Short mmCIF file of C-alpha atoms in Angstrom, two decimals:
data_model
loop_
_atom_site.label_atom_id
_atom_site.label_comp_id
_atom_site.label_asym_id
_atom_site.label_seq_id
_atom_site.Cartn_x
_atom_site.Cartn_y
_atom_site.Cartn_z
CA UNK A 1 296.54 163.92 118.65
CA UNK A 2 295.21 165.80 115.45
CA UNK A 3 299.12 166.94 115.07
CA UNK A 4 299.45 163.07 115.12
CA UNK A 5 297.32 162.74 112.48
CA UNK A 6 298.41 165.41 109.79
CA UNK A 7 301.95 165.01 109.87
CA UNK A 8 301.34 161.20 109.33
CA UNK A 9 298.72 162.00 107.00
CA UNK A 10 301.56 164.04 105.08
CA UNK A 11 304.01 161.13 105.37
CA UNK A 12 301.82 158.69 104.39
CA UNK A 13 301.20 161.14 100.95
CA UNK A 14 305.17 160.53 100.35
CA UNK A 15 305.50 157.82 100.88
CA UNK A 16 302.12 156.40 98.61
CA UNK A 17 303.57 158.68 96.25
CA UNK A 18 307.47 157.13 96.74
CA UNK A 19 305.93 153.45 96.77
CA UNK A 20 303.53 153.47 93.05
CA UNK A 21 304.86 150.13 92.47
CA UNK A 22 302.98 148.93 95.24
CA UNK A 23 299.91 150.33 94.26
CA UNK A 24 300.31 148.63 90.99
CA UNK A 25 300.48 145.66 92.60
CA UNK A 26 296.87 145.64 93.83
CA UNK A 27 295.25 145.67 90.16
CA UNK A 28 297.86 143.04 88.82
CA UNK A 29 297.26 140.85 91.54
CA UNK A 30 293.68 141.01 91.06
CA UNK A 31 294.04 140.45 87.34
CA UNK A 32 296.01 137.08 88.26
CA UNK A 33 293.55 135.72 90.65
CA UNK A 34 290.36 136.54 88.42
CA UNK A 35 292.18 134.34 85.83
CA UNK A 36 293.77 131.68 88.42
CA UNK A 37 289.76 131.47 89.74
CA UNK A 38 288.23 130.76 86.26
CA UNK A 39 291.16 127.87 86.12
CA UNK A 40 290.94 126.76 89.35
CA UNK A 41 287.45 127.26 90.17
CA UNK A 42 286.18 123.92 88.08
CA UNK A 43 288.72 121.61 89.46
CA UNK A 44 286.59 119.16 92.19
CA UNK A 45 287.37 119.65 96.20
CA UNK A 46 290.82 120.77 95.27
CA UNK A 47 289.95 124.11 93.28
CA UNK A 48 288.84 126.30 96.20
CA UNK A 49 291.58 125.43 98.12
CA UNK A 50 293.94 126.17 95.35
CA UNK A 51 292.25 129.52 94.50
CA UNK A 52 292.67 130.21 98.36
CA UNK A 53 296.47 129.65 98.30
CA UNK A 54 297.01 132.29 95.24
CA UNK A 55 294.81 134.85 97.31
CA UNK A 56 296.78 134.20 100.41
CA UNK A 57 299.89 134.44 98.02
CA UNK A 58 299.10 137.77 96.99
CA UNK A 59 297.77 139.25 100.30
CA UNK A 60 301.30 138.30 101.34
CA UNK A 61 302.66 139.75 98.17
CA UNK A 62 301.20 143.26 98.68
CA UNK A 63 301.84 143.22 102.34
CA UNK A 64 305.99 142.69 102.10
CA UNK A 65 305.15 145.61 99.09
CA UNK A 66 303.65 147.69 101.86
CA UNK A 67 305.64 147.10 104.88
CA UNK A 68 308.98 148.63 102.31
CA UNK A 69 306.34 151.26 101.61
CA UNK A 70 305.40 152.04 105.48
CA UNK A 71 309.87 152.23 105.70
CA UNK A 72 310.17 154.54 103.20
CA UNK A 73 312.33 151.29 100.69
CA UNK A 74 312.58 151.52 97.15
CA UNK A 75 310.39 148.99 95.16
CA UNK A 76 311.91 146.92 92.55
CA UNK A 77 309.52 144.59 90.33
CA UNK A 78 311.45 141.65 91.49
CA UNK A 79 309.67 142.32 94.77
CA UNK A 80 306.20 141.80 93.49
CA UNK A 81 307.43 138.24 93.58
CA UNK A 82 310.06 137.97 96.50
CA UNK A 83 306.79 139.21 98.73
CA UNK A 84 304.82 136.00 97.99
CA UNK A 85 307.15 133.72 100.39
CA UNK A 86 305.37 135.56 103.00
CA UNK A 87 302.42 133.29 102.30
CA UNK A 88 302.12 130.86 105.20
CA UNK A 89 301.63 134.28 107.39
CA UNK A 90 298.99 135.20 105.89
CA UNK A 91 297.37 131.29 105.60
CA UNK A 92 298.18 130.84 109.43
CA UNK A 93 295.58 133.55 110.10
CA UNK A 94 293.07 132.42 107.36
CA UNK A 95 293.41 129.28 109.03
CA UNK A 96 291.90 130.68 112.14
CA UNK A 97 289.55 132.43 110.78
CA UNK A 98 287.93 129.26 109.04
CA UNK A 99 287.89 127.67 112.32
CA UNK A 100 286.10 130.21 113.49
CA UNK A 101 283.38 130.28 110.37
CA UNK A 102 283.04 126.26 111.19
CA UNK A 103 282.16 126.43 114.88
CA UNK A 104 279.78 129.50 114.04
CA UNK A 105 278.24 127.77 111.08
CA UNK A 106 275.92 125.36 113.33
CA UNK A 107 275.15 128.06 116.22
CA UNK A 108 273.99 130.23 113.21
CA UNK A 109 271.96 127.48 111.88
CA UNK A 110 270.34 126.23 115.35
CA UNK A 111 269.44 129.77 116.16
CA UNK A 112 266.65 130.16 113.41
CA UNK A 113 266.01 133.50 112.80
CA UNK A 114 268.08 135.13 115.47
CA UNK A 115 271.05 133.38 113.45
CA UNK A 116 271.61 137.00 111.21
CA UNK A 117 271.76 138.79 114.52
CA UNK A 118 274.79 136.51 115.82
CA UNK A 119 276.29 136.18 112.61
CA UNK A 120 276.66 139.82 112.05
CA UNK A 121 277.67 140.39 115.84
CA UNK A 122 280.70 138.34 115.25
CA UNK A 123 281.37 139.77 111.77
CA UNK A 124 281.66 143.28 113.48
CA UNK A 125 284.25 141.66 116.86
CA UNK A 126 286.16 140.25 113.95
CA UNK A 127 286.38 143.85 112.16
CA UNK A 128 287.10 145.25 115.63
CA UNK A 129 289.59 142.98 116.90
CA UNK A 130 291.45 141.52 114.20
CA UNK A 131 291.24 145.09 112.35
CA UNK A 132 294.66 145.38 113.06
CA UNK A 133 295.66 141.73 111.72
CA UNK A 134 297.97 143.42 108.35
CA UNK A 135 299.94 145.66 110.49
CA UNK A 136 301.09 142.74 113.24
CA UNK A 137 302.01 140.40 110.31
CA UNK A 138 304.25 142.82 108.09
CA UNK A 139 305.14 145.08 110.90
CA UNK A 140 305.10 143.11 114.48
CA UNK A 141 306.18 139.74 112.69
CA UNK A 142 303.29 137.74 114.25
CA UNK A 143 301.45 134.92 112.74
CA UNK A 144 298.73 132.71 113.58
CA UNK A 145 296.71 133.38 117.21
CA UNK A 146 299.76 135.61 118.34
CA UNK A 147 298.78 138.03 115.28
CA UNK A 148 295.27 138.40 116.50
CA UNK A 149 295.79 138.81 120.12
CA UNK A 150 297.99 141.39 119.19
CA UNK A 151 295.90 142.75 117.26
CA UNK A 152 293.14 142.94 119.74
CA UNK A 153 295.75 144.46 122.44
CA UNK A 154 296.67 146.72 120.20
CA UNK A 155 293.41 148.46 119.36
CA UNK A 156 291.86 148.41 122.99
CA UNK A 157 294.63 150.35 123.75
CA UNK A 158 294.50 152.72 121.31
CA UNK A 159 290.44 152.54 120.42
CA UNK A 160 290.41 156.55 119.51
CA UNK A 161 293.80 156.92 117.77
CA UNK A 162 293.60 153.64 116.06
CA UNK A 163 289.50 153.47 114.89
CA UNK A 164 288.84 157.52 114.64
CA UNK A 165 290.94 158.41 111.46
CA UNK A 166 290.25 154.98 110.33
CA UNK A 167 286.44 155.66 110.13
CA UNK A 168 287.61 158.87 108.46
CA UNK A 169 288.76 157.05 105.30
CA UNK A 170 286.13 154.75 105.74
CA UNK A 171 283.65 157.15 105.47
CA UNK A 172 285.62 158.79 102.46
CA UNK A 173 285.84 155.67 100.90
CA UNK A 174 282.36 154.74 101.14
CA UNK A 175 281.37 158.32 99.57
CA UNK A 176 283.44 157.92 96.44
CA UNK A 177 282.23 154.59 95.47
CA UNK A 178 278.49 156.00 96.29
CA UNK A 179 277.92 153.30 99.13
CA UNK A 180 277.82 156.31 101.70
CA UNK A 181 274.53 156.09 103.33
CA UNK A 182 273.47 156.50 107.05
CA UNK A 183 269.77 155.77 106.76
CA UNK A 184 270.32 152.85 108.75
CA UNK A 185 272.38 152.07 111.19
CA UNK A 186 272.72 148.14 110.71
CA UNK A 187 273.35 148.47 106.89
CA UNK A 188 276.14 150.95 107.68
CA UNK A 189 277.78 148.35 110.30
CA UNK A 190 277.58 145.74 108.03
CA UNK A 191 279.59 147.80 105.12
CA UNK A 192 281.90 148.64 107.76
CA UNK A 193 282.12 144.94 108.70
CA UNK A 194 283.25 144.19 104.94
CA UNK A 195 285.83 146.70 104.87
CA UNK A 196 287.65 144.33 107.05
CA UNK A 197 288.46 141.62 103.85
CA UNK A 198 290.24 142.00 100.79
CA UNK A 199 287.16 140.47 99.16
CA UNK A 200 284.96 143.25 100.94
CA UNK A 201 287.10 146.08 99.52
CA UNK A 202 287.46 144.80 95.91
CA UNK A 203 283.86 144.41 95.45
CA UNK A 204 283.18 147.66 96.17
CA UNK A 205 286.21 148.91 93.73
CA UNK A 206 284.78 146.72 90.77
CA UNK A 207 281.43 147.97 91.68
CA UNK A 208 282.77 151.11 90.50
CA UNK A 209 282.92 149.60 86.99
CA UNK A 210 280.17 152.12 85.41
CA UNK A 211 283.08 154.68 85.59
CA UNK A 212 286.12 153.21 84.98
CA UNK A 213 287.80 156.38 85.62
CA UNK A 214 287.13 156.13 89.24
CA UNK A 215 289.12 152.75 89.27
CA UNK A 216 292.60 153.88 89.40
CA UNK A 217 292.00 156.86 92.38
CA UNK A 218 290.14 154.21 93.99
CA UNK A 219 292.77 151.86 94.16
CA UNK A 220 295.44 154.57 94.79
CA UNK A 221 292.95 155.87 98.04
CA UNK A 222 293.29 152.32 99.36
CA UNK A 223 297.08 151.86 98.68
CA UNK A 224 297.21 155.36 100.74
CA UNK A 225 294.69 154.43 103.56
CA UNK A 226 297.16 151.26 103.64
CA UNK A 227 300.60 152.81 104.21
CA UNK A 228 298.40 155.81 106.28
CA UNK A 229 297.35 152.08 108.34
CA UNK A 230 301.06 150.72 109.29
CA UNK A 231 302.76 154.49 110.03
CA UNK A 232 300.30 154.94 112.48
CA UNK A 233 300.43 151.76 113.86
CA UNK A 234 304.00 152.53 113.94
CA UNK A 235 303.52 155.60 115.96
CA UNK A 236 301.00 154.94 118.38
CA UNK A 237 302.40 151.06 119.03
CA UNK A 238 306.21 152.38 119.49
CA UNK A 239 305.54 155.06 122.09
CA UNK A 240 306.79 158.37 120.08
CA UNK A 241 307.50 161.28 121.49
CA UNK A 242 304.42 162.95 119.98
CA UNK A 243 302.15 159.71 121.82
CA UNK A 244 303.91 160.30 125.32
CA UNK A 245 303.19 164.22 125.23
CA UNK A 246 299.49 163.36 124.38
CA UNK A 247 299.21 160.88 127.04
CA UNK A 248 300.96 163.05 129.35
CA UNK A 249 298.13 165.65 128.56
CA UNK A 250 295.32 163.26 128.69
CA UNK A 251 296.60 162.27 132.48
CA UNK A 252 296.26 166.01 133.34
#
């Protein structure tokens, strides 16, 4: 398995390097929707739906970026917009997800104090189970509940492969935007629990705003952790030769 894990490790270095364009895309985006939001934003009812629509746009946008990143594609800047017809993927699992932030909202409210406890329970089953959510929508072609429950398949099969080297960048992550800290337990759960959004993972990138430097590497680590993301979903979900030895040597 750690032979797994360097030689995609080394791919996935290639092919960030290969794909720049893509990581480009992450700040531009960004810039768009920070300005779409102040537009948007005031409009009555209609604003926060709007603003929701360019996010989903864009997730879609980066993830066609990434899945021609994960294949080793060129990158043309014609794709940054091409990618954005991908958005009703992307929407068809927001979709759920608001669902499920509606029927939580009263069991949160009824349970009084406990209602913390339950909502950051189901914050970390949706980090576990739909942590795999990008990777079935630009790489499985699912959309909507077929994403998730692929999703959640997909990492209770693989729970060490999948979650171990992900907790790796996690934890490197955390470090260089100066959120690593382990004094307690629930705190550190909850951080991990954030990683799971786009809006979780750009806070903590603009909370790096006291040194701009860090900015760029930071945005470059996550473009990496990203492609890192779909070629090992590719490998452990496709049955490679590397996956059947180790499985062959875990049955022994």
């Amino acid at each position: 398995m750690l032979r797994l894990f360097t030689d995609t490790v080394i791919l996935a270095l290639r092919r960030t390097a290969q794909s720049w364009l893509a990581a480009l895309s992450i700040p531009i985006y960004g810039f768009v929707f920070i300005l779409a939001a102040r537009l948007l934003v005031p409009i009555p009812m209609l604003g926060s739906l709007l603003l929701g629509l360019v996010g989903a746009a864009f997730c879609a946008g980066y993830l066609s970026l990434l899945a021609s990143a994960v294949a080793g594609q060129p990158i043309r800047l014609v794709d940054l917009k091409n990618g954005l017809r991908a958005i009703w993927d992307v929407v068809s699992v927001l979709f759920i997800m608001w669902i499920i932030s509606l029927v939580l909202r009263p069991i949160v409210a009824a349970a009084g104090p406990r209602g913390d406890a339950i909502s950051g329970v189901v914050q970390l089953a949706i980090a576990i189970f739909f942590n795999a959510v990008p990777e079935t929508l630009y790489l499985g072609g699912e959309r909507s509940i077929q994403a998730i429950k692929k999703s959640a398949s997909f990492v209770m099969e693989h729970p060490l492969g999948w979650f171990g080297p992900n907790l790796v960048l996690a934890f490197v992550f955390f470090w260089a935007t100066g959120n690593l800290d382990f004094s307690s337990f629930g705190e550190l759960v909850v951080r991990l629990s954030a990683l799971a959004s786009v809006q979780g993972v750009l806070t903590l990138i603009l909370g790096a705003a006291g040194q701009l430097w860090k900015i760029p590497l930071l945005i470059v680590f996550v473009h990496f952790a990203m492609v890192f993301r779909g070629l090992l979903y590719k490998e452990l979900g496709t049955g490679s030769s590397r996956m059947r030895d180790f499985r062959r040597r875990m049955g022994n």
